[in-house]
């Protein structure tokens, strides 16, 4: 608990800890949260969000066998991941940041999972690239659960029709929903809401939970947690 009485699960960062120490600590907390929720930790993918960190800082995690990584900018990812993928062909790269339709080609070429499909123009551009490149990234639809004007994502009330459009008009397979709760809100409310929206449209994937709230997200069914600073340190 912190002084406001809220549960807090931010790992106390010891300056001598390495990213490998912190990765191990996060994995242990994921395991604990999964057990508490009567889930198998194998149903939860830990995405190490490496944005702003250089390839040299990413390699140690690859060397110990971690394979799932997240980036929020296509251009930044293009600069560091082709070489890493050459050395570790089985790594899985996730795009977790907003996508412009003029970057769809690069995104489909580089990423294995795209978490931020949120408007028809993007969905169409991605569908065209999937056909053109014969590559098939796993896709999530981002939902703006807090209806924040500055934030990307489909409005909750439009989620079902947007997912139906992706499936029926564009032939896209959608794996699940993704959200980033408003910073000032209790994340649990948003995780529960996203989980219900996904259930209503028959989706099982839930990309939710970051460094400060991934244990809560696991309690609400997260299948993909996106953890950056708790592993790599503050940006
Ligand atoms: C940066 C980022 C994260 C990771 O944030 P941390 O608080 O560092 O864990 C997760 N999701 C998205 C969409 C991000 O942009």
PDB file of C-alpha atoms and ligand atoms in Angstrom:
ATOM      1  CA  UNK A   1       0.000   0.000   0.000  1.00  0.00           C
ATOM      2  CA  UNK A   2       1.174   3.554  -0.572  1.00  0.00           C
ATOM      3  CA  UNK A   3       0.304   6.625   1.475  1.00  0.00           C
ATOM      4  CA  UNK A   4      -2.980   7.150  -0.363  1.00  0.00           C
ATOM      5  CA  UNK A   5      -4.050   3.668   0.622  1.00  0.00           C
ATOM      6  CA  UNK A   6      -3.865   2.374  -2.936  1.00  0.00           C
ATOM      7  CA  UNK A   7      -2.303  -0.930  -3.712  1.00  0.00           C
ATOM      8  CA  UNK A   8       1.003  -0.413  -5.397  1.00  0.00           C
ATOM      9  CA  UNK A   9       3.053  -2.992  -7.166  1.00  0.00           C
ATOM     10  CA  UNK A  10       5.830  -0.855  -8.569  1.00  0.00           C
ATOM     11  CA  UNK A  11       9.030  -2.669  -7.857  1.00  0.00           C
ATOM     12  CA  UNK A  12      11.414  -0.767  -5.622  1.00  0.00           C
ATOM     13  CA  UNK A  13      14.338  -0.172  -7.896  1.00  0.00           C
ATOM     14  CA  UNK A  14      17.696  -0.773  -6.380  1.00  0.00           C
ATOM     15  CA  UNK A  15      20.314   1.188  -8.357  1.00  0.00           C
ATOM     16  CA  UNK A  16      22.552  -1.887  -8.555  1.00  0.00           C
ATOM     17  CA  UNK A  17      19.799  -4.058 -10.044  1.00  0.00           C
ATOM     18  CA  UNK A  18      20.215  -4.949 -13.670  1.00  0.00           C
ATOM     19  CA  UNK A  19      17.455  -5.337 -16.230  1.00  0.00           C
ATOM     20  CA  UNK A  20      17.863  -9.096 -15.806  1.00  0.00           C
ATOM     21  CA  UNK A  21      17.253  -8.832 -12.048  1.00  0.00           C
ATOM     22  CA  UNK A  22      14.164  -6.754 -12.720  1.00  0.00           C
ATOM     23  CA  UNK A  23      12.925  -9.118 -15.438  1.00  0.00           C
ATOM     24  CA  UNK A  24      13.204 -11.998 -12.967  1.00  0.00           C
ATOM     25  CA  UNK A  25      11.357  -9.970 -10.316  1.00  0.00           C
ATOM     26  CA  UNK A  26       8.551  -9.085 -12.754  1.00  0.00           C
ATOM     27  CA  UNK A  27       8.272 -12.719 -13.827  1.00  0.00           C
ATOM     28  CA  UNK A  28       7.921 -13.782 -10.190  1.00  0.00           C
ATOM     29  CA  UNK A  29       5.144 -11.221  -9.641  1.00  0.00           C
ATOM     30  CA  UNK A  30       3.392 -12.377 -12.833  1.00  0.00           C
ATOM     31  CA  UNK A  31       3.567 -15.934 -11.522  1.00  0.00           C
ATOM     32  CA  UNK A  32       2.108 -14.853  -8.168  1.00  0.00           C
ATOM     33  CA  UNK A  33      -0.676 -12.816  -9.757  1.00  0.00           C
ATOM     34  CA  UNK A  34      -1.549 -15.707 -12.071  1.00  0.00           C
ATOM     35  CA  UNK A  35      -1.704 -18.151  -9.162  1.00  0.00           C
ATOM     36  CA  UNK A  36      -3.878 -15.745  -7.153  1.00  0.00           C
ATOM     37  CA  UNK A  37      -6.258 -15.481 -10.120  1.00  0.00           C
ATOM     38  CA  UNK A  38      -6.235 -19.277 -10.574  1.00  0.00           C
ATOM     39  CA  UNK A  39      -4.682 -18.846 -13.995  1.00  0.00           C
ATOM     40  CA  UNK A  40      -1.683 -20.426 -15.625  1.00  0.00           C
ATOM     41  CA  UNK A  41       1.150 -17.965 -16.194  1.00  0.00           C
ATOM     42  CA  UNK A  42       1.595 -19.571 -19.625  1.00  0.00           C
ATOM     43  CA  UNK A  43      -1.661 -17.820 -20.607  1.00  0.00           C
ATOM     44  CA  UNK A  44       0.006 -14.434 -19.997  1.00  0.00           C
ATOM     45  CA  UNK A  45       2.540 -13.010 -22.392  1.00  0.00           C
ATOM     46  CA  UNK A  46       5.041 -10.613 -20.841  1.00  0.00           C
ATOM     47  CA  UNK A  47       5.984  -7.964 -23.415  1.00  0.00           C
ATOM     48  CA  UNK A  48       9.171  -6.143 -22.422  1.00  0.00           C
ATOM     49  CA  UNK A  49       8.623  -2.599 -23.700  1.00  0.00           C
ATOM     50  CA  UNK A  50      12.023  -1.489 -24.974  1.00  0.00           C
ATOM     51  CA  UNK A  51      11.140   1.914 -26.454  1.00  0.00           C
ATOM     52  CA  UNK A  52      13.937   4.480 -25.998  1.00  0.00           C
ATOM     53  CA  UNK A  53      16.411   1.708 -25.029  1.00  0.00           C
ATOM     54  CA  UNK A  54      19.234   0.818 -27.397  1.00  0.00           C
ATOM     55  CA  UNK A  55      19.929  -2.617 -28.866  1.00  0.00           C
ATOM     56  CA  UNK A  56      22.801  -3.100 -26.406  1.00  0.00           C
ATOM     57  CA  UNK A  57      20.359  -2.787 -23.522  1.00  0.00           C
ATOM     58  CA  UNK A  58      17.948  -5.253 -25.138  1.00  0.00           C
ATOM     59  CA  UNK A  59      20.462  -8.002 -25.960  1.00  0.00           C
ATOM     60  CA  UNK A  60      20.960  -9.259 -22.377  1.00  0.00           C
ATOM     61  CA  UNK A  61      17.256 -10.156 -22.215  1.00  0.00           C
ATOM     62  CA  UNK A  62      17.475 -12.020 -25.521  1.00  0.00           C
ATOM     63  CA  UNK A  63      20.549 -13.864 -24.244  1.00  0.00           C
ATOM     64  CA  UNK A  64      18.606 -15.249 -21.275  1.00  0.00           C
ATOM     65  CA  UNK A  65      15.769 -16.370 -23.526  1.00  0.00           C
ATOM     66  CA  UNK A  66      13.207 -13.572 -23.330  1.00  0.00           C
ATOM     67  CA  UNK A  67      11.492 -13.219 -26.699  1.00  0.00           C
ATOM     68  CA  UNK A  68       8.556 -10.758 -26.518  1.00  0.00           C
ATOM     69  CA  UNK A  69       9.323  -7.044 -26.923  1.00  0.00           C
ATOM     70  CA  UNK A  70       7.255  -3.909 -27.506  1.00  0.00           C
ATOM     71  CA  UNK A  71       8.010  -0.671 -29.330  1.00  0.00           C
ATOM     72  CA  UNK A  72       5.756   2.333 -29.802  1.00  0.00           C
ATOM     73  CA  UNK A  73       7.313   3.899 -32.897  1.00  0.00           C
ATOM     74  CA  UNK A  74       7.755   2.213 -36.248  1.00  0.00           C
ATOM     75  CA  UNK A  75      10.767   4.297 -37.186  1.00  0.00           C
ATOM     76  CA  UNK A  76      12.615   3.704 -33.907  1.00  0.00           C
ATOM     77  CA  UNK A  77      11.941  -0.033 -34.195  1.00  0.00           C
ATOM     78  CA  UNK A  78      13.253  -0.117 -37.768  1.00  0.00           C
ATOM     79  CA  UNK A  79      16.537   1.266 -36.508  1.00  0.00           C
ATOM     80  CA  UNK A  80      17.267  -1.440 -33.955  1.00  0.00           C
ATOM     81  CA  UNK A  81      15.227  -4.596 -34.568  1.00  0.00           C
ATOM     82  CA  UNK A  82      16.346  -5.925 -37.980  1.00  0.00           C
ATOM     83  CA  UNK A  83      19.824  -6.735 -36.579  1.00  0.00           C
ATOM     84  CA  UNK A  84      18.398  -8.209 -33.383  1.00  0.00           C
ATOM     85  CA  UNK A  85      16.002 -10.343 -35.381  1.00  0.00           C
ATOM     86  CA  UNK A  86      18.816 -11.553 -37.571  1.00  0.00           C
ATOM     87  CA  UNK A  87      20.499 -12.901 -34.437  1.00  0.00           C
ATOM     88  CA  UNK A  88      17.278 -14.117 -32.764  1.00  0.00           C
ATOM     89  CA  UNK A  89      14.841 -15.078 -35.552  1.00  0.00           C
ATOM     90  CA  UNK A  90      12.267 -16.394 -33.071  1.00  0.00           C
ATOM     91  CA  UNK A  91      11.767 -13.115 -31.210  1.00  0.00           C
ATOM     92  CA  UNK A  92       8.294 -11.571 -31.252  1.00  0.00           C
ATOM     93  CA  UNK A  93       7.965  -7.851 -31.845  1.00  0.00           C
ATOM     94  CA  UNK A  94       4.853  -5.935 -30.759  1.00  0.00           C
ATOM     95  CA  UNK A  95       3.763  -2.503 -31.992  1.00  0.00           C
ATOM     96  CA  UNK A  96       2.018  -0.850 -29.051  1.00  0.00           C
ATOM     97  CA  UNK A  97       2.028   2.785 -30.195  1.00  0.00           C
ATOM     98  CA  UNK A  98      -0.236   4.721 -32.555  1.00  0.00           C
ATOM     99  CA  UNK A  99       0.028   3.803 -36.211  1.00  0.00           C
ATOM    100  CA  UNK A 100      -0.226   6.130 -39.218  1.00  0.00           C
ATOM    101  CA  UNK A 101      -1.594   4.584 -42.391  1.00  0.00           C
ATOM    102  CA  UNK A 102       1.494   5.718 -44.340  1.00  0.00           C
ATOM    103  CA  UNK A 103       3.541   3.441 -42.042  1.00  0.00           C
ATOM    104  CA  UNK A 104       1.345   0.357 -42.549  1.00  0.00           C
ATOM    105  CA  UNK A 105       3.773  -1.222 -44.996  1.00  0.00           C
ATOM    106  CA  UNK A 106       6.732  -0.921 -42.622  1.00  0.00           C
ATOM    107  CA  UNK A 107       4.624  -2.017 -39.651  1.00  0.00           C
ATOM    108  CA  UNK A 108       3.431  -5.220 -41.334  1.00  0.00           C
ATOM    109  CA  UNK A 109       6.974  -5.975 -42.502  1.00  0.00           C
ATOM    110  CA  UNK A 110       8.524  -5.564 -39.051  1.00  0.00           C
ATOM    111  CA  UNK A 111       5.975  -6.433 -36.367  1.00  0.00           C
ATOM    112  CA  UNK A 112       4.480  -9.793 -35.388  1.00  0.00           C
ATOM    113  CA  UNK A 113       1.691  -8.275 -33.325  1.00  0.00           C
ATOM    114  CA  UNK A 114      -0.012  -4.887 -33.767  1.00  0.00           C
ATOM    115  CA  UNK A 115      -1.990  -3.700 -30.735  1.00  0.00           C
ATOM    116  CA  UNK A 116      -3.273  -0.381 -32.049  1.00  0.00           C
ATOM    117  CA  UNK A 117      -5.808  -0.904 -34.833  1.00  0.00           C
ATOM    118  CA  UNK A 118      -8.305   1.861 -34.119  1.00  0.00           C
ATOM    119  CA  UNK A 119      -9.862   3.300 -37.281  1.00  0.00           C
ATOM    120  CA  UNK A 120     -11.080   2.137 -40.674  1.00  0.00           C
ATOM    121  CA  UNK A 121      -8.256   3.819 -42.587  1.00  0.00           C
ATOM    122  CA  UNK A 122      -5.602   1.951 -40.571  1.00  0.00           C
ATOM    123  CA  UNK A 123      -7.494  -1.329 -40.728  1.00  0.00           C
ATOM    124  CA  UNK A 124      -7.764  -1.044 -44.530  1.00  0.00           C
ATOM    125  CA  UNK A 125      -4.096  -0.159 -44.949  1.00  0.00           C
ATOM    126  CA  UNK A 126      -3.077  -3.118 -42.772  1.00  0.00           C
ATOM    127  CA  UNK A 127      -5.396  -5.477 -44.677  1.00  0.00           C
ATOM    128  CA  UNK A 128      -3.832  -4.385 -47.992  1.00  0.00           C
ATOM    129  CA  UNK A 129      -0.315  -4.941 -46.671  1.00  0.00           C
ATOM    130  CA  UNK A 130      -1.188  -8.373 -45.279  1.00  0.00           C
ATOM    131  CA  UNK A 131      -2.259  -9.372 -48.791  1.00  0.00           C
ATOM    132  CA  UNK A 132       0.696  -7.695 -50.502  1.00  0.00           C
ATOM    133  CA  UNK A 133       3.371  -9.083 -48.173  1.00  0.00           C
ATOM    134  CA  UNK A 134       1.866 -12.475 -47.313  1.00  0.00           C
ATOM    135  CA  UNK A 135       2.630 -11.675 -43.707  1.00  0.00           C
ATOM    136  CA  UNK A 136      -0.044 -11.993 -41.072  1.00  0.00           C
ATOM    137  CA  UNK A 137       0.592 -10.108 -37.834  1.00  0.00           C
ATOM    138  CA  UNK A 138      -1.711 -10.797 -34.920  1.00  0.00           C
ATOM    139  CA  UNK A 139      -4.032  -7.804 -34.497  1.00  0.00           C
ATOM    140  CA  UNK A 140      -5.609  -6.099 -31.506  1.00  0.00           C
ATOM    141  CA  UNK A 141      -8.156  -3.284 -31.586  1.00  0.00           C
ATOM    142  CA  UNK A 142      -7.315  -0.413 -29.249  1.00  0.00           C
ATOM    143  CA  UNK A 143     -10.284   0.881 -27.245  1.00  0.00           C
ATOM    144  CA  UNK A 144     -10.310   4.339 -25.657  1.00  0.00           C
ATOM    145  CA  UNK A 145     -12.025   3.055 -22.501  1.00  0.00           C
ATOM    146  CA  UNK A 146     -11.729   6.436 -20.760  1.00  0.00           C
ATOM    147  CA  UNK A 147     -13.062   8.287 -23.832  1.00  0.00           C
ATOM    148  CA  UNK A 148     -10.157  10.733 -23.542  1.00  0.00           C
ATOM    149  CA  UNK A 149     -10.130  13.178 -26.477  1.00  0.00           C
ATOM    150  CA  UNK A 150      -6.327  13.137 -26.821  1.00  0.00           C
ATOM    151  CA  UNK A 151      -6.029   9.354 -26.721  1.00  0.00           C
ATOM    152  CA  UNK A 152      -6.111   6.885 -29.607  1.00  0.00           C
ATOM    153  CA  UNK A 153      -8.615   4.065 -29.705  1.00  0.00           C
ATOM    154  CA  UNK A 154     -12.132   3.216 -30.797  1.00  0.00           C
ATOM    155  CA  UNK A 155     -14.922   4.581 -28.593  1.00  0.00           C
ATOM    156  CA  UNK A 156     -16.353   1.783 -26.418  1.00  0.00           C
ATOM    157  CA  UNK A 157     -19.804   2.086 -28.027  1.00  0.00           C
ATOM    158  CA  UNK A 158     -18.270   1.609 -31.498  1.00  0.00           C
ATOM    159  CA  UNK A 159     -16.114  -1.387 -30.599  1.00  0.00           C
ATOM    160  CA  UNK A 160     -18.525  -4.106 -31.717  1.00  0.00           C
ATOM    161  CA  UNK A 161     -19.270  -2.473 -35.093  1.00  0.00           C
ATOM    162  CA  UNK A 162     -15.595  -1.723 -35.714  1.00  0.00           C
ATOM    163  CA  UNK A 163     -14.540  -5.308 -34.957  1.00  0.00           C
ATOM    164  CA  UNK A 164     -17.356  -6.570 -37.210  1.00  0.00           C
ATOM    165  CA  UNK A 165     -16.192  -4.264 -40.021  1.00  0.00           C
ATOM    166  CA  UNK A 166     -12.606  -5.513 -39.663  1.00  0.00           C
ATOM    167  CA  UNK A 167     -13.751  -9.114 -39.798  1.00  0.00           C
ATOM    168  CA  UNK A 168     -16.515  -8.971 -42.393  1.00  0.00           C
ATOM    169  CA  UNK A 169     -15.470  -6.238 -44.788  1.00  0.00           C
ATOM    170  CA  UNK A 170     -11.695  -6.535 -44.579  1.00  0.00           C
ATOM    171  CA  UNK A 171     -11.289 -10.205 -43.706  1.00  0.00           C
ATOM    172  CA  UNK A 172      -9.024  -9.345 -40.772  1.00  0.00           C
ATOM    173  CA  UNK A 173      -8.678 -11.749 -37.902  1.00  0.00           C
ATOM    174  CA  UNK A 174      -8.820  -9.795 -34.654  1.00  0.00           C
ATOM    175  CA  UNK A 175      -7.226 -11.485 -31.647  1.00  0.00           C
ATOM    176  CA  UNK A 176      -8.387  -9.158 -28.914  1.00  0.00           C
ATOM    177  CA  UNK A 177      -8.717  -5.679 -27.446  1.00  0.00           C
ATOM    178  CA  UNK A 178      -6.137  -3.323 -25.975  1.00  0.00           C
ATOM    179  CA  UNK A 179      -6.484  -0.332 -23.652  1.00  0.00           C
ATOM    180  CA  UNK A 180      -4.423   2.285 -21.824  1.00  0.00           C
ATOM    181  CA  UNK A 181      -6.447   3.509 -18.827  1.00  0.00           C
ATOM    182  CA  UNK A 182      -6.491   7.239 -17.996  1.00  0.00           C
ATOM    183  CA  UNK A 183      -3.655   7.961 -15.548  1.00  0.00           C
ATOM    184  CA  UNK A 184      -5.977   9.463 -12.944  1.00  0.00           C
ATOM    185  CA  UNK A 185      -8.421   6.535 -12.858  1.00  0.00           C
ATOM    186  CA  UNK A 186      -8.432   3.262 -10.979  1.00  0.00           C
ATOM    187  CA  UNK A 187      -7.131   0.895 -13.703  1.00  0.00           C
ATOM    188  CA  UNK A 188      -9.238  -2.036 -12.457  1.00  0.00           C
ATOM    189  CA  UNK A 189     -12.416  -0.338 -13.707  1.00  0.00           C
ATOM    190  CA  UNK A 190     -10.962  -0.090 -17.207  1.00  0.00           C
ATOM    191  CA  UNK A 191      -9.615  -3.634 -17.186  1.00  0.00           C
ATOM    192  CA  UNK A 192     -13.003  -5.005 -16.151  1.00  0.00           C
ATOM    193  CA  UNK A 193     -14.686  -2.888 -18.832  1.00  0.00           C
ATOM    194  CA  UNK A 194     -12.295  -3.995 -21.585  1.00  0.00           C
ATOM    195  CA  UNK A 195     -12.760  -7.612 -20.545  1.00  0.00           C
ATOM    196  CA  UNK A 196     -16.540  -7.257 -20.835  1.00  0.00           C
ATOM    197  CA  UNK A 197     -16.298  -5.532 -24.238  1.00  0.00           C
ATOM    198  CA  UNK A 198     -14.091  -8.378 -25.485  1.00  0.00           C
ATOM    199  CA  UNK A 199     -16.467 -11.041 -24.189  1.00  0.00           C
ATOM    200  CA  UNK A 200     -19.392  -9.306 -25.888  1.00  0.00           C
ATOM    201  CA  UNK A 201     -17.706  -9.573 -29.296  1.00  0.00           C
ATOM    202  CA  UNK A 202     -16.292 -13.053 -28.725  1.00  0.00           C
ATOM    203  CA  UNK A 203     -12.644 -12.058 -28.345  1.00  0.00           C
ATOM    204  CA  UNK A 204     -10.258 -13.732 -25.896  1.00  0.00           C
ATOM    205  CA  UNK A 205      -7.133 -11.572 -26.190  1.00  0.00           C
ATOM    206  CA  UNK A 206      -6.706  -8.741 -23.674  1.00  0.00           C
ATOM    207  CA  UNK A 207      -3.680  -6.439 -23.989  1.00  0.00           C
ATOM    208  CA  UNK A 208      -3.720  -4.471 -20.747  1.00  0.00           C
ATOM    209  CA  UNK A 209      -1.479  -3.704 -17.804  1.00  0.00           C
ATOM    210  CA  UNK A 210       1.789  -1.730 -17.628  1.00  0.00           C
ATOM    211  CA  UNK A 211       4.543  -1.413 -15.007  1.00  0.00           C
ATOM    212  CA  UNK A 212       2.278   0.051 -12.347  1.00  0.00           C
ATOM    213  CA  UNK A 213      -0.751  -2.177 -12.771  1.00  0.00           C
ATOM    214  CA  UNK A 214       0.064  -5.452 -14.517  1.00  0.00           C
ATOM    215  CA  UNK A 215      -0.833  -7.590 -11.495  1.00  0.00           C
ATOM    216  CA  UNK A 216      -4.285  -5.981 -11.424  1.00  0.00           C
ATOM    217  CA  UNK A 217      -4.600  -6.553 -15.170  1.00  0.00           C
ATOM    218  CA  UNK A 218      -3.786 -10.242 -14.687  1.00  0.00           C
ATOM    219  CA  UNK A 219      -6.558 -10.477 -12.073  1.00  0.00           C
ATOM    220  CA  UNK A 220      -8.947  -9.156 -14.751  1.00  0.00           C
ATOM    221  CA  UNK A 221      -7.810 -11.586 -17.427  1.00  0.00           C
ATOM    222  CA  UNK A 222      -4.939  -9.880 -19.268  1.00  0.00           C
ATOM    223  CA  UNK A 223      -3.348 -12.164 -21.860  1.00  0.00           C
ATOM    224  CA  UNK A 224      -0.674  -9.627 -22.881  1.00  0.00           C
ATOM    225  CA  UNK A 225       0.960  -7.284 -20.375  1.00  0.00           C
ATOM    226  CA  UNK A 226       3.178  -4.440 -21.622  1.00  0.00           C
ATOM    227  CA  UNK A 227       5.898  -3.760 -19.078  1.00  0.00           C
ATOM    228  CA  UNK A 228       8.627  -1.194 -19.744  1.00  0.00           C
ATOM    229  CA  UNK A 229      10.152   0.757 -16.855  1.00  0.00           C
ATOM    230  CA  UNK A 230       9.775  -2.054 -14.300  1.00  0.00           C
ATOM    231  CA  UNK A 231      12.202  -4.061 -16.482  1.00  0.00           C
ATOM    232  CA  UNK A 232      14.436  -1.551 -18.265  1.00  0.00           C
ATOM    233  CA  UNK A 233      14.378   1.199 -15.644  1.00  0.00           C
ATOM    234  CA  UNK A 234      12.953   4.693 -15.959  1.00  0.00           C
ATOM    235  CA  UNK A 235      13.019   6.398 -19.324  1.00  0.00           C
TER     236      UNK A 235
HETATM  237  C1  LIG B   1       5.425   2.793 -22.866  1.00  0.00           C
HETATM  238  C2  LIG B   1       4.216   1.947 -22.926  1.00  0.00           C
HETATM  239  C3  LIG B   1       4.038   0.868 -22.035  1.00  0.00           C
HETATM  240  C4  LIG B   1       5.020   0.538 -20.929  1.00  0.00           C
HETATM  241  O1  LIG B   1       4.951   1.510 -19.924  1.00  0.00           O
HETATM  242  P1  LIG B   1       5.683   1.302 -18.515  1.00  0.00           P
HETATM  243  O2  LIG B   1       4.874   2.137 -17.582  1.00  0.00           O
HETATM  244  O3  LIG B   1       7.063   1.770 -18.697  1.00  0.00           O
HETATM  245  O4  LIG B   1       5.585  -0.136 -18.185  1.00  0.00           O
HETATM  246  C5  LIG B   1       2.913   0.088 -22.171  1.00  0.00           C
HETATM  247  N1  LIG B   1       1.984   0.345 -23.133  1.00  0.00           N
HETATM  248  C6  LIG B   1       2.118   1.356 -24.004  1.00  0.00           C
HETATM  249  C7  LIG B   1       1.071   1.572 -25.023  1.00  0.00           C
HETATM  250  C8  LIG B   1       3.224   2.193 -23.927  1.00  0.00           C
HETATM  251  O5  LIG B   1       3.344   3.206 -24.800  1.00  0.00           O
END
